[in-house]
Tab-separated table of C-alpha atoms and ligand atoms in Angstrom:
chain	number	residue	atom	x	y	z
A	16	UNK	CA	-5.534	12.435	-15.300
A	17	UNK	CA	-4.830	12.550	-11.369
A	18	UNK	CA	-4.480	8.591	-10.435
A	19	UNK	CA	-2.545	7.387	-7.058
A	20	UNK	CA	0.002	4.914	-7.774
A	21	UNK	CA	2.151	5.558	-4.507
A	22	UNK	CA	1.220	7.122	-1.614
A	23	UNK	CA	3.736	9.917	-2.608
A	24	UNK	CA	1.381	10.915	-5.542
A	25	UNK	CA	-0.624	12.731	-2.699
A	26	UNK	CA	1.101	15.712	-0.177
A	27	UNK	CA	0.338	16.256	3.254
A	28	UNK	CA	-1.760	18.388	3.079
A	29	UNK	CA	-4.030	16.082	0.559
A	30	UNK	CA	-3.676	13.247	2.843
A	31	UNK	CA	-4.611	15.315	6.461
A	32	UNK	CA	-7.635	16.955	4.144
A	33	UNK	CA	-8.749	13.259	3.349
A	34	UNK	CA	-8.176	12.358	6.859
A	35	UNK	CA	-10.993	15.208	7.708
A	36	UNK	CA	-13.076	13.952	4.705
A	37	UNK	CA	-12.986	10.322	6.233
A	38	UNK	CA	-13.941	12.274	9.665
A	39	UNK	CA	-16.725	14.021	8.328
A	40	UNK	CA	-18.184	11.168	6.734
A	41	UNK	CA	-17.926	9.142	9.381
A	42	UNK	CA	-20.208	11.573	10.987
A	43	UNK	CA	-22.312	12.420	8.863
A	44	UNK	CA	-22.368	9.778	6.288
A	45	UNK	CA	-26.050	10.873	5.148
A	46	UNK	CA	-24.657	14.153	3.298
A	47	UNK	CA	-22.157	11.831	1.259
A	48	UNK	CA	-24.902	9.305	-0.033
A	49	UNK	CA	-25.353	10.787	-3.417
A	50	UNK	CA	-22.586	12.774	-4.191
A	51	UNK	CA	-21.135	9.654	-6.676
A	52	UNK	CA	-24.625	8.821	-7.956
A	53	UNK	CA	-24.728	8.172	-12.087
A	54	UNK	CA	-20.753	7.221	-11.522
A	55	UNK	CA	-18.816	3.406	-11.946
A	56	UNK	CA	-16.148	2.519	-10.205
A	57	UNK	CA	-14.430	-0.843	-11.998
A	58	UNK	CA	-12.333	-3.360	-9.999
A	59	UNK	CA	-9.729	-4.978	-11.948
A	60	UNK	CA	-8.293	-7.493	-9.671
A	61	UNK	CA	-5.518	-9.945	-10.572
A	62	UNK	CA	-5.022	-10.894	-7.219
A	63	UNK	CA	-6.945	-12.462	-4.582
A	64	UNK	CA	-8.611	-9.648	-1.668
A	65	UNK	CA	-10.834	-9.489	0.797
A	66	UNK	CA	-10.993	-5.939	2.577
A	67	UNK	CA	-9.782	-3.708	-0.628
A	68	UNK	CA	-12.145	-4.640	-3.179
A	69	UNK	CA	-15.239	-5.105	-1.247
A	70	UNK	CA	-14.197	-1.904	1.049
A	71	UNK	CA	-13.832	-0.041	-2.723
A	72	UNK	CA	-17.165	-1.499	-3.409
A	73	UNK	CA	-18.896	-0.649	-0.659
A	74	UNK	CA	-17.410	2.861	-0.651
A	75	UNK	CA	-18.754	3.650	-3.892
A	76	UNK	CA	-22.117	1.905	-3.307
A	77	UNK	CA	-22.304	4.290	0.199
A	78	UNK	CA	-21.439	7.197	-2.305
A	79	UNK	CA	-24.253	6.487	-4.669
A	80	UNK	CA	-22.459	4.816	-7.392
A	81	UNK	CA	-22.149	1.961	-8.944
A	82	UNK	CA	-19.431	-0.817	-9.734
A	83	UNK	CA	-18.474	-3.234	-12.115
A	84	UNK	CA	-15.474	-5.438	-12.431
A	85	UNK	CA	-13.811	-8.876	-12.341
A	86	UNK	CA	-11.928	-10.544	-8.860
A	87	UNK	CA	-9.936	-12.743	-10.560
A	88	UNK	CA	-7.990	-12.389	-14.312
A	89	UNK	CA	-9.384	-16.053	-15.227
A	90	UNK	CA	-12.585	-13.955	-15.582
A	91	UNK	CA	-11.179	-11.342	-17.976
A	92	UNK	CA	-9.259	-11.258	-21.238
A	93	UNK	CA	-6.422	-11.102	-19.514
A	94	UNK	CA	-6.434	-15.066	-19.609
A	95	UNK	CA	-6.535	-14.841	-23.248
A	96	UNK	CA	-3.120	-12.364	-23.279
A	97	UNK	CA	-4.432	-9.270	-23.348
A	98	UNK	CA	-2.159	-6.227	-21.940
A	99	UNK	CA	-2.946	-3.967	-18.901
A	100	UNK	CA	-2.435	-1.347	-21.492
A	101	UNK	CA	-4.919	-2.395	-23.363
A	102	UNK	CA	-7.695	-3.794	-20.417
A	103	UNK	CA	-7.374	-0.190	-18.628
A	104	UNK	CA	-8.153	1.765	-21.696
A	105	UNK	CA	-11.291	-1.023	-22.395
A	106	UNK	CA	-12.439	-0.101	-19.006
A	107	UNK	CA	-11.866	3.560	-19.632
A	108	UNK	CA	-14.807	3.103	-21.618
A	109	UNK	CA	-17.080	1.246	-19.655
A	110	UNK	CA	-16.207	3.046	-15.675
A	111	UNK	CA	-15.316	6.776	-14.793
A	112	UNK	CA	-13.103	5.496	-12.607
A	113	UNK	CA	-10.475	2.438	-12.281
A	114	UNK	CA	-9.151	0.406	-8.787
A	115	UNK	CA	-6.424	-2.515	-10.025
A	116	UNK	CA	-4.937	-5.097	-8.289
A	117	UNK	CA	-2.192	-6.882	-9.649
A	118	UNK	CA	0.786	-9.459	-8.936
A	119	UNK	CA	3.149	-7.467	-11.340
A	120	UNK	CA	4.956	-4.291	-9.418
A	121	UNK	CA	4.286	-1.172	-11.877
A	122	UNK	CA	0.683	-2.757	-13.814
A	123	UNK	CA	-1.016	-0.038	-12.082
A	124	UNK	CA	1.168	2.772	-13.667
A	125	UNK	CA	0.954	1.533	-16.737
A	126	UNK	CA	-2.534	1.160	-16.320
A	127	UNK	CA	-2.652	5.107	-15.169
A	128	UNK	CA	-0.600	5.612	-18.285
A	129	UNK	CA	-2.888	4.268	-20.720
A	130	UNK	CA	-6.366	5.100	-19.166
A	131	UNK	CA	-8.680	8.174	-20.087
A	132	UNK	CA	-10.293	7.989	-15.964
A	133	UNK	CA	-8.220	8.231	-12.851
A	134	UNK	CA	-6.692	4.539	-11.843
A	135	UNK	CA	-6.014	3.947	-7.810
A	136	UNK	CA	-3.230	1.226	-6.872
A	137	UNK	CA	-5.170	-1.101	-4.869
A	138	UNK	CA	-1.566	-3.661	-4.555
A	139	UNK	CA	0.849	-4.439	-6.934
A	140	UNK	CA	3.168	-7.183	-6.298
A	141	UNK	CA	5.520	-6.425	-3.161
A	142	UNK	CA	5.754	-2.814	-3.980
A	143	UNK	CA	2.964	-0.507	-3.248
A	144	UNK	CA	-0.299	-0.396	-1.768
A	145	UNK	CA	-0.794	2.903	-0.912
A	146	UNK	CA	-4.972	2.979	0.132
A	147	UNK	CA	-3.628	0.563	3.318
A	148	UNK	CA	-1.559	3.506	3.910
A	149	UNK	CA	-4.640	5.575	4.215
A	150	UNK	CA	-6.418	3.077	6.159
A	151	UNK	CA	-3.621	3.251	8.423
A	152	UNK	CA	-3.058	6.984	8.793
A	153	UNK	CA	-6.550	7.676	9.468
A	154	UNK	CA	-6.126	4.434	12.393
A	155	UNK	CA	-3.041	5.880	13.901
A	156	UNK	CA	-4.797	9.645	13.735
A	157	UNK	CA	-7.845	8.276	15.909
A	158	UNK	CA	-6.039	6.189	17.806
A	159	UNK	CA	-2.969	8.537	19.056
A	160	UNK	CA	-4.384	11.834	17.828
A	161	UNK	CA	-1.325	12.500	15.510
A	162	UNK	CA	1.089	11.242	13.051
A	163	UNK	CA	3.929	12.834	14.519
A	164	UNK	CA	5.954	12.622	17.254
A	165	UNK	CA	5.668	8.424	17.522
A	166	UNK	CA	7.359	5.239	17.857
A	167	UNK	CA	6.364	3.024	15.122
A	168	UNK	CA	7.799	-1.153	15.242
A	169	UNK	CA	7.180	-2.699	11.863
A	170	UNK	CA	7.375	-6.368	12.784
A	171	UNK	CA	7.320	-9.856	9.957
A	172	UNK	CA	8.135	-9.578	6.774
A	173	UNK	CA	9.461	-6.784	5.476
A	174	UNK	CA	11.002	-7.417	2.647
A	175	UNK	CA	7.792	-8.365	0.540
A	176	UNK	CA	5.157	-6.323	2.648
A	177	UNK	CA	4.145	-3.677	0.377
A	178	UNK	CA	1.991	-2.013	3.364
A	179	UNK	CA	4.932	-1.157	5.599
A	180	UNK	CA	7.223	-0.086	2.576
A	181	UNK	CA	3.915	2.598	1.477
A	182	UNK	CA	3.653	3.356	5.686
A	183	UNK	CA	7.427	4.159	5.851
A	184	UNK	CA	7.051	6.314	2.798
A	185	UNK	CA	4.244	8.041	4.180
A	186	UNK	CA	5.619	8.664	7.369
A	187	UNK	CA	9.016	10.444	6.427
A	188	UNK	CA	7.020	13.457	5.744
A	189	UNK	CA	6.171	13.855	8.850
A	190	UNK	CA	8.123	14.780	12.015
A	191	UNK	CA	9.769	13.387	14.988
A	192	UNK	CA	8.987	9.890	13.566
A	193	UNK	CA	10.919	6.744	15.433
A	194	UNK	CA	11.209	3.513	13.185
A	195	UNK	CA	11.893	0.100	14.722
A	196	UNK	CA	12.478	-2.719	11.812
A	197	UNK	CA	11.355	-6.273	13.614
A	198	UNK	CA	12.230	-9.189	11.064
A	199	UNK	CA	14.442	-12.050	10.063
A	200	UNK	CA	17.008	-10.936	8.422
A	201	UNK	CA	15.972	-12.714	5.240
A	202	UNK	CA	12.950	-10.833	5.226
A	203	UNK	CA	14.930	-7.481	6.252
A	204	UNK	CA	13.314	-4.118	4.564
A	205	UNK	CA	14.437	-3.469	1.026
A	206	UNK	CA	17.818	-1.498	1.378
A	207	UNK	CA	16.148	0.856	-1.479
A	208	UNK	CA	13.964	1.938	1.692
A	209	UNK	CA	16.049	1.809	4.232
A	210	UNK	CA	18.649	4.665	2.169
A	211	UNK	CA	16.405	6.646	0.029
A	212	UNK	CA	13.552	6.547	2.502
A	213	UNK	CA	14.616	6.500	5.794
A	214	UNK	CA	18.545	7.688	5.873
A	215	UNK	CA	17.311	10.056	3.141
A	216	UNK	CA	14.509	11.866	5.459
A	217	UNK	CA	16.729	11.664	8.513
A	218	UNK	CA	14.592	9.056	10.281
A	219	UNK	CA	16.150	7.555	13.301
A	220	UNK	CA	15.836	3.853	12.894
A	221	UNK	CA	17.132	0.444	14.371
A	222	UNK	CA	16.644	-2.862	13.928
A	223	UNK	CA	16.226	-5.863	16.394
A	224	UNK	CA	15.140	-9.142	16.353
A	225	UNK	CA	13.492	-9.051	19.212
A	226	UNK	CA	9.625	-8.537	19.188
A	227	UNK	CA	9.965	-8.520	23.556
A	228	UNK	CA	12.805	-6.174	23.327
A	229	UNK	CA	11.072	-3.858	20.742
A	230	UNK	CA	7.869	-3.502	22.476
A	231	UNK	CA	7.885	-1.198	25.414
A	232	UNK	CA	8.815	1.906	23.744
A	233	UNK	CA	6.120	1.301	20.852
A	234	UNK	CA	3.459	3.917	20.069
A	235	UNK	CA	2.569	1.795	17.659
A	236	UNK	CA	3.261	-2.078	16.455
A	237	UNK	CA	2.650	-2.886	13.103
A	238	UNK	CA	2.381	-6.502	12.404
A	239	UNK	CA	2.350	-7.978	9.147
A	240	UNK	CA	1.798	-11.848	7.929
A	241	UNK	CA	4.694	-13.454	5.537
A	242	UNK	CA	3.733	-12.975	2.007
A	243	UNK	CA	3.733	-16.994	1.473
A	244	UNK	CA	2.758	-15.867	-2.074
A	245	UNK	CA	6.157	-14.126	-3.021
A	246	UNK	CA	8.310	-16.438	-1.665
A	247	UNK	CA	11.075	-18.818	-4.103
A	248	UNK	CA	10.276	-21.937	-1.911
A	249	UNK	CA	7.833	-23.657	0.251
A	250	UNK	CA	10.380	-24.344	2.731
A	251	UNK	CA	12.028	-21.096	2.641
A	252	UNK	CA	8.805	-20.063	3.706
A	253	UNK	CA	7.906	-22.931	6.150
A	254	UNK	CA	11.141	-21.865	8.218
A	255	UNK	CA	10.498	-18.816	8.163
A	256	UNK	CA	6.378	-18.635	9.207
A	257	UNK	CA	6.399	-19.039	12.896
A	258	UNK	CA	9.415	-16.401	13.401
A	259	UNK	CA	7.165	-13.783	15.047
A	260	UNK	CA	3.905	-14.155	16.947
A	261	UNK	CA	2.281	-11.997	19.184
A	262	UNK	CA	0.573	-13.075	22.150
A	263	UNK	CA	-1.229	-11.896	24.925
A	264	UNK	CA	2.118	-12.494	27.684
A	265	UNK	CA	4.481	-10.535	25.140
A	266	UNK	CA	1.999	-6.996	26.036
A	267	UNK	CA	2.654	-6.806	29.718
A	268	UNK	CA	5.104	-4.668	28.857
A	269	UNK	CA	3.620	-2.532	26.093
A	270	UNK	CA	3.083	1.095	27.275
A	271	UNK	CA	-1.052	1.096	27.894
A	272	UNK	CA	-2.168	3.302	25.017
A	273	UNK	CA	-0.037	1.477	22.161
A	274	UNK	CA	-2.199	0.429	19.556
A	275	UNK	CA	-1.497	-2.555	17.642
A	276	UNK	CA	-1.997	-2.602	13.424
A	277	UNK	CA	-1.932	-5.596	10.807
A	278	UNK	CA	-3.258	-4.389	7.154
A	279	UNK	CA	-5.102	-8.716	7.593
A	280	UNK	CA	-5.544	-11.046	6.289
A	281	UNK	CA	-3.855	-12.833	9.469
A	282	UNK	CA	-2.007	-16.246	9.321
A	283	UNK	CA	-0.876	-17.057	12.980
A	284	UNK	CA	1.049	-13.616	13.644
A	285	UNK	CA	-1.071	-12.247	15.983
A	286	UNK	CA	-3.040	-14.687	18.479
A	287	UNK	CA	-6.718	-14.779	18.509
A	288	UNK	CA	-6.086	-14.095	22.119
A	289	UNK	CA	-5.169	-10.542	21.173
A	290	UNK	CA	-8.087	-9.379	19.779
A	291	UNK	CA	-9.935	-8.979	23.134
A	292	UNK	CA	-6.933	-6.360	23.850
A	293	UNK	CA	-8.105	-2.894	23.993
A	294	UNK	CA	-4.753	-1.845	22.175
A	295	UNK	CA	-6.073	-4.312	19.255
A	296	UNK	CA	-7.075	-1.722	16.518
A	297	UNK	CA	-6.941	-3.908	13.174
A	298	UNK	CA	-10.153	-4.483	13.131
A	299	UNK	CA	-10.962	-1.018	13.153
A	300	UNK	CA	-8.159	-0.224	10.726
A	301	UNK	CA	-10.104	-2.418	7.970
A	302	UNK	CA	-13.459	-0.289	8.925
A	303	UNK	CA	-11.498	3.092	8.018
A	304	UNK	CA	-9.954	1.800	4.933
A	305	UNK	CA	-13.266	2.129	3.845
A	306	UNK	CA	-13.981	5.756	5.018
A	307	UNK	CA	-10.420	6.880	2.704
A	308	UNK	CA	-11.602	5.117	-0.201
A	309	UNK	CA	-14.999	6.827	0.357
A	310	UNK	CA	-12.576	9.850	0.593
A	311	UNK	CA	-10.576	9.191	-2.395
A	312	UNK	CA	-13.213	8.258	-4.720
A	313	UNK	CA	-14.789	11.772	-4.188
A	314	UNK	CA	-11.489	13.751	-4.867
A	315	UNK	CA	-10.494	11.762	-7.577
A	316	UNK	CA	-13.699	11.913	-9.235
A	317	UNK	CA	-13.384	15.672	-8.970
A	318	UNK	CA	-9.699	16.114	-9.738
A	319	UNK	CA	-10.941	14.158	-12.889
A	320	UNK	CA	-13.321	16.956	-14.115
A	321	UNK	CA	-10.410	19.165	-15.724
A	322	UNK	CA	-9.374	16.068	-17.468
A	323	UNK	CA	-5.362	17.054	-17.728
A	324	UNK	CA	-3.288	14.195	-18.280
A	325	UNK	CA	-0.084	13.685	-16.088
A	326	UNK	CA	2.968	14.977	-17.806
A	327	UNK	CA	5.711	11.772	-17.764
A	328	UNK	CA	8.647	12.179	-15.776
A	329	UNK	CA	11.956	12.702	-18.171
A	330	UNK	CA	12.987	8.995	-18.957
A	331	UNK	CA	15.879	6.796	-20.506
A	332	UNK	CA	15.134	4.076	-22.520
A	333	UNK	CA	18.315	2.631	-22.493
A	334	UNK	CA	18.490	0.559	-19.527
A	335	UNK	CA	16.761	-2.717	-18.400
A	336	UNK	CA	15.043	-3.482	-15.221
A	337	UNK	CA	16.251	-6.969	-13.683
A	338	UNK	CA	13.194	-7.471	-11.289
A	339	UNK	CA	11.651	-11.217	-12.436
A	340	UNK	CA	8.335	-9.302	-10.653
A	341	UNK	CA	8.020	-5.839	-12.553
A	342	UNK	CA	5.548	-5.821	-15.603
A	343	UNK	CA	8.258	-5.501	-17.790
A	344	UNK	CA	8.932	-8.813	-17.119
A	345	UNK	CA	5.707	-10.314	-18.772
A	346	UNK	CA	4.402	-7.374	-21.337
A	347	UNK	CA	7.217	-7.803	-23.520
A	348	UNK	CA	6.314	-4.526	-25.737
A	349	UNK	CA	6.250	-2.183	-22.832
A	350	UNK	CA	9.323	0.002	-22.775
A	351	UNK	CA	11.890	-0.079	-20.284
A	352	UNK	CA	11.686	3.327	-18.885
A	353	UNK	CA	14.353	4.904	-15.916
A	354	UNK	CA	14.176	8.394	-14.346
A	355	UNK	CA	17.589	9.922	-12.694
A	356	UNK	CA	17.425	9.383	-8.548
A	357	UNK	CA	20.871	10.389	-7.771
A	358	UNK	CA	22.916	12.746	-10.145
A	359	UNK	CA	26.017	12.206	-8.081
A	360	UNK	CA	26.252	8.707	-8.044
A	361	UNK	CA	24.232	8.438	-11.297
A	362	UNK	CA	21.446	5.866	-9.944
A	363	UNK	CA	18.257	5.252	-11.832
A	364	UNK	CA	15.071	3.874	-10.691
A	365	UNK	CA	12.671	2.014	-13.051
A	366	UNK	CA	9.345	3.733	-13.235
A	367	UNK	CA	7.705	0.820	-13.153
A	368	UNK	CA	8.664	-1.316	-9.792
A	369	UNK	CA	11.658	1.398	-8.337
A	370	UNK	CA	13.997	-1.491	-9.161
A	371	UNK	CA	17.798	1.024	-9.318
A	372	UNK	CA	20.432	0.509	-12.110
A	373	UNK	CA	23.199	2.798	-13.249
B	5	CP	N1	-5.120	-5.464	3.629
B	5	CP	C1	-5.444	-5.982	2.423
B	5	CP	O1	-4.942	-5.551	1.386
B	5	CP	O2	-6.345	-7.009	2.482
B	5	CP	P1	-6.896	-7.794	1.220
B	5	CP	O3	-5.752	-8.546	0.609
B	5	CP	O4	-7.970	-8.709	1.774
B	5	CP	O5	-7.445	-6.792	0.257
């Protein structure tokens, strides 16, 4: 069953055809109103949201369909132990399509894994959240008219920000693609990135500590709040929370057309002062995150039609992953499982959360 777990489970070419979908709907949302009508659509959210489940549920209710689901895992069995195995293929029954949330990096393979209906990543932990990524392609696309050929600053935390680690993934496939890392460097991005995304694909990069000194060569600036939520300690994160704000004084010398991102919810990264800013697009961004779910939905539903199921990539069972915040961690009876990501140097990555080991 086709299910997007990373933003790499879609090509290019899928993502510039959703990219016209979302474009097309957009104007003419009246020929999409009943093209999901008789289908469900179940949210299975572990984790507190805002924009992605109600921008899922209003995508699907603006399709025709229907929804059903829980916000919180108090509200489902999952309080009372029960597996993500075992809750996606419950909800296989019940919805003909399934959106998950979750706090554990990898619950939404699994959940893929186990599930009879397509399953969509909608967060997990600090790894992936790959329909932001969409949200923010189809923003950059209006905005600049590309997604090539631009200087993208990534700015906060970067370490834990699963939106700029799916962004960075989705951007190495396309060309002429500048990266500029803004962050502590205890919130630095993942060195799994940095090598096997960005030195892998080529992709000039720096990085500065400097949000002033970043800024006027930006096509783009990509803020992103500290993930309070993944941090060891209160105070690691109180030092840490004021380390990058943008304000109104630190544009003057943004180029004129640079358009400024943040997946939200906000903190204090960006001033409310900002937001009257013509170059302030995150408002915007949240609006098209609905369009590519509306987007998604339709091609997933329709991918699911020939109901093949995924073939799994070649494993080892042999090895364990040592991330405290993969879903190995917590389903004890799921089965460690690594696939080969450099023969030479005989790396593994877990399937689950990417976590390496040799
Ligand atoms: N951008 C985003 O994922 O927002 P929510 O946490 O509100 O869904």
């Amino acid at each position: 069953m086709r299910s997007v777990i990373g933003i790499n489970d879609l090509s290019v070419q899928e993502i510039d055809d959703l990219i016209s979908t979302a474009k097309d709907i957009i104007a003419n949302p009246a020929k999409y109103s009943d093209v999901c009508k008789g289908k469900k659509l179940a949210t299975l959210f572990f984790e507190p949201s805002t924009r992605t489940r109600l921008s899922f549920e209003a995508a699907m209710y603006e399709l025709g369909g229907n929804v059903i689901g829980f916000s919180e895992p108090n509200s489902s069995s999952a309080s009372k132990g029960e597996s993500v195995a075992d809750t996606s293929k419950i909800l296989s029954c019940y919805a003909d399509i399934l959106v998950m949330r979750h706090y554990k990096e990898g619950a939404p393979y699994v959940a893929s894994r186990n599930a009879t209906v397509p399953v969509i990543n909608a967060g997990d932990g600090g790894h992936n959240h790959p329909t932001q990524t969409l949200a923010d392609l189809l923003t950059i696309n209006r905005c600049k008219g590309k997604l090539s050929d631009i200087t993208i600053g990534y700015c906060g935390d970067l370490k834990y920000g699963r939106t700029v680690h799916s962004l960075i993934s989705a951007l190495s496939r396309y060309t002429g693609i500048k990266t500029v890392l803004i962050a502590p460097d205890k919130l630095a991005l993942p060195g799994y990135i940095r090598k096997d995304v960005l030195e892998k694909n080529c992709m000039p990069y720096k990085q500065v500590s400097s949000l002033e000194e970043a800024i006027p060569e930006l096509d783009v600036l990509y803020m992103t709040r500290l993930q309070r939520e993944r941090f060891a300690t209160d105070d690691e994160y109180e030092c840490l929370k004021n380390s990058f704000i943008l304000t109104p004084d630190k544009l003057v010398d943004a180029k004129k057309d640079m358009c400024i991102l943040h997946p939200l919810p906000r903190v204090n990264e960006i001033s409310v002062a900002v937001d009257e800013d013509q170059r302030a697009k995150y408002f915007e961004q949240a609006l098209n995150g609905k369009y590519m779910r509306m987007a998604l939905i339709m091609k997933l539903l329709e991918a699911a039609k020939d109901g093949n199921k995924e073939a799994e990539l070649e494993h080892r069972t042999d090895l364990v992953c040592d991330n405290p915040r993969c879903i190995t961690a917590t389903e004890q009876e799921l089965q460690h499982k690594f696939v080969l990501t450099d023969e030479e140097r005989g790396t593994y990555r877990c399937i689950y959360c990417d976590t390496k080991a040799r």
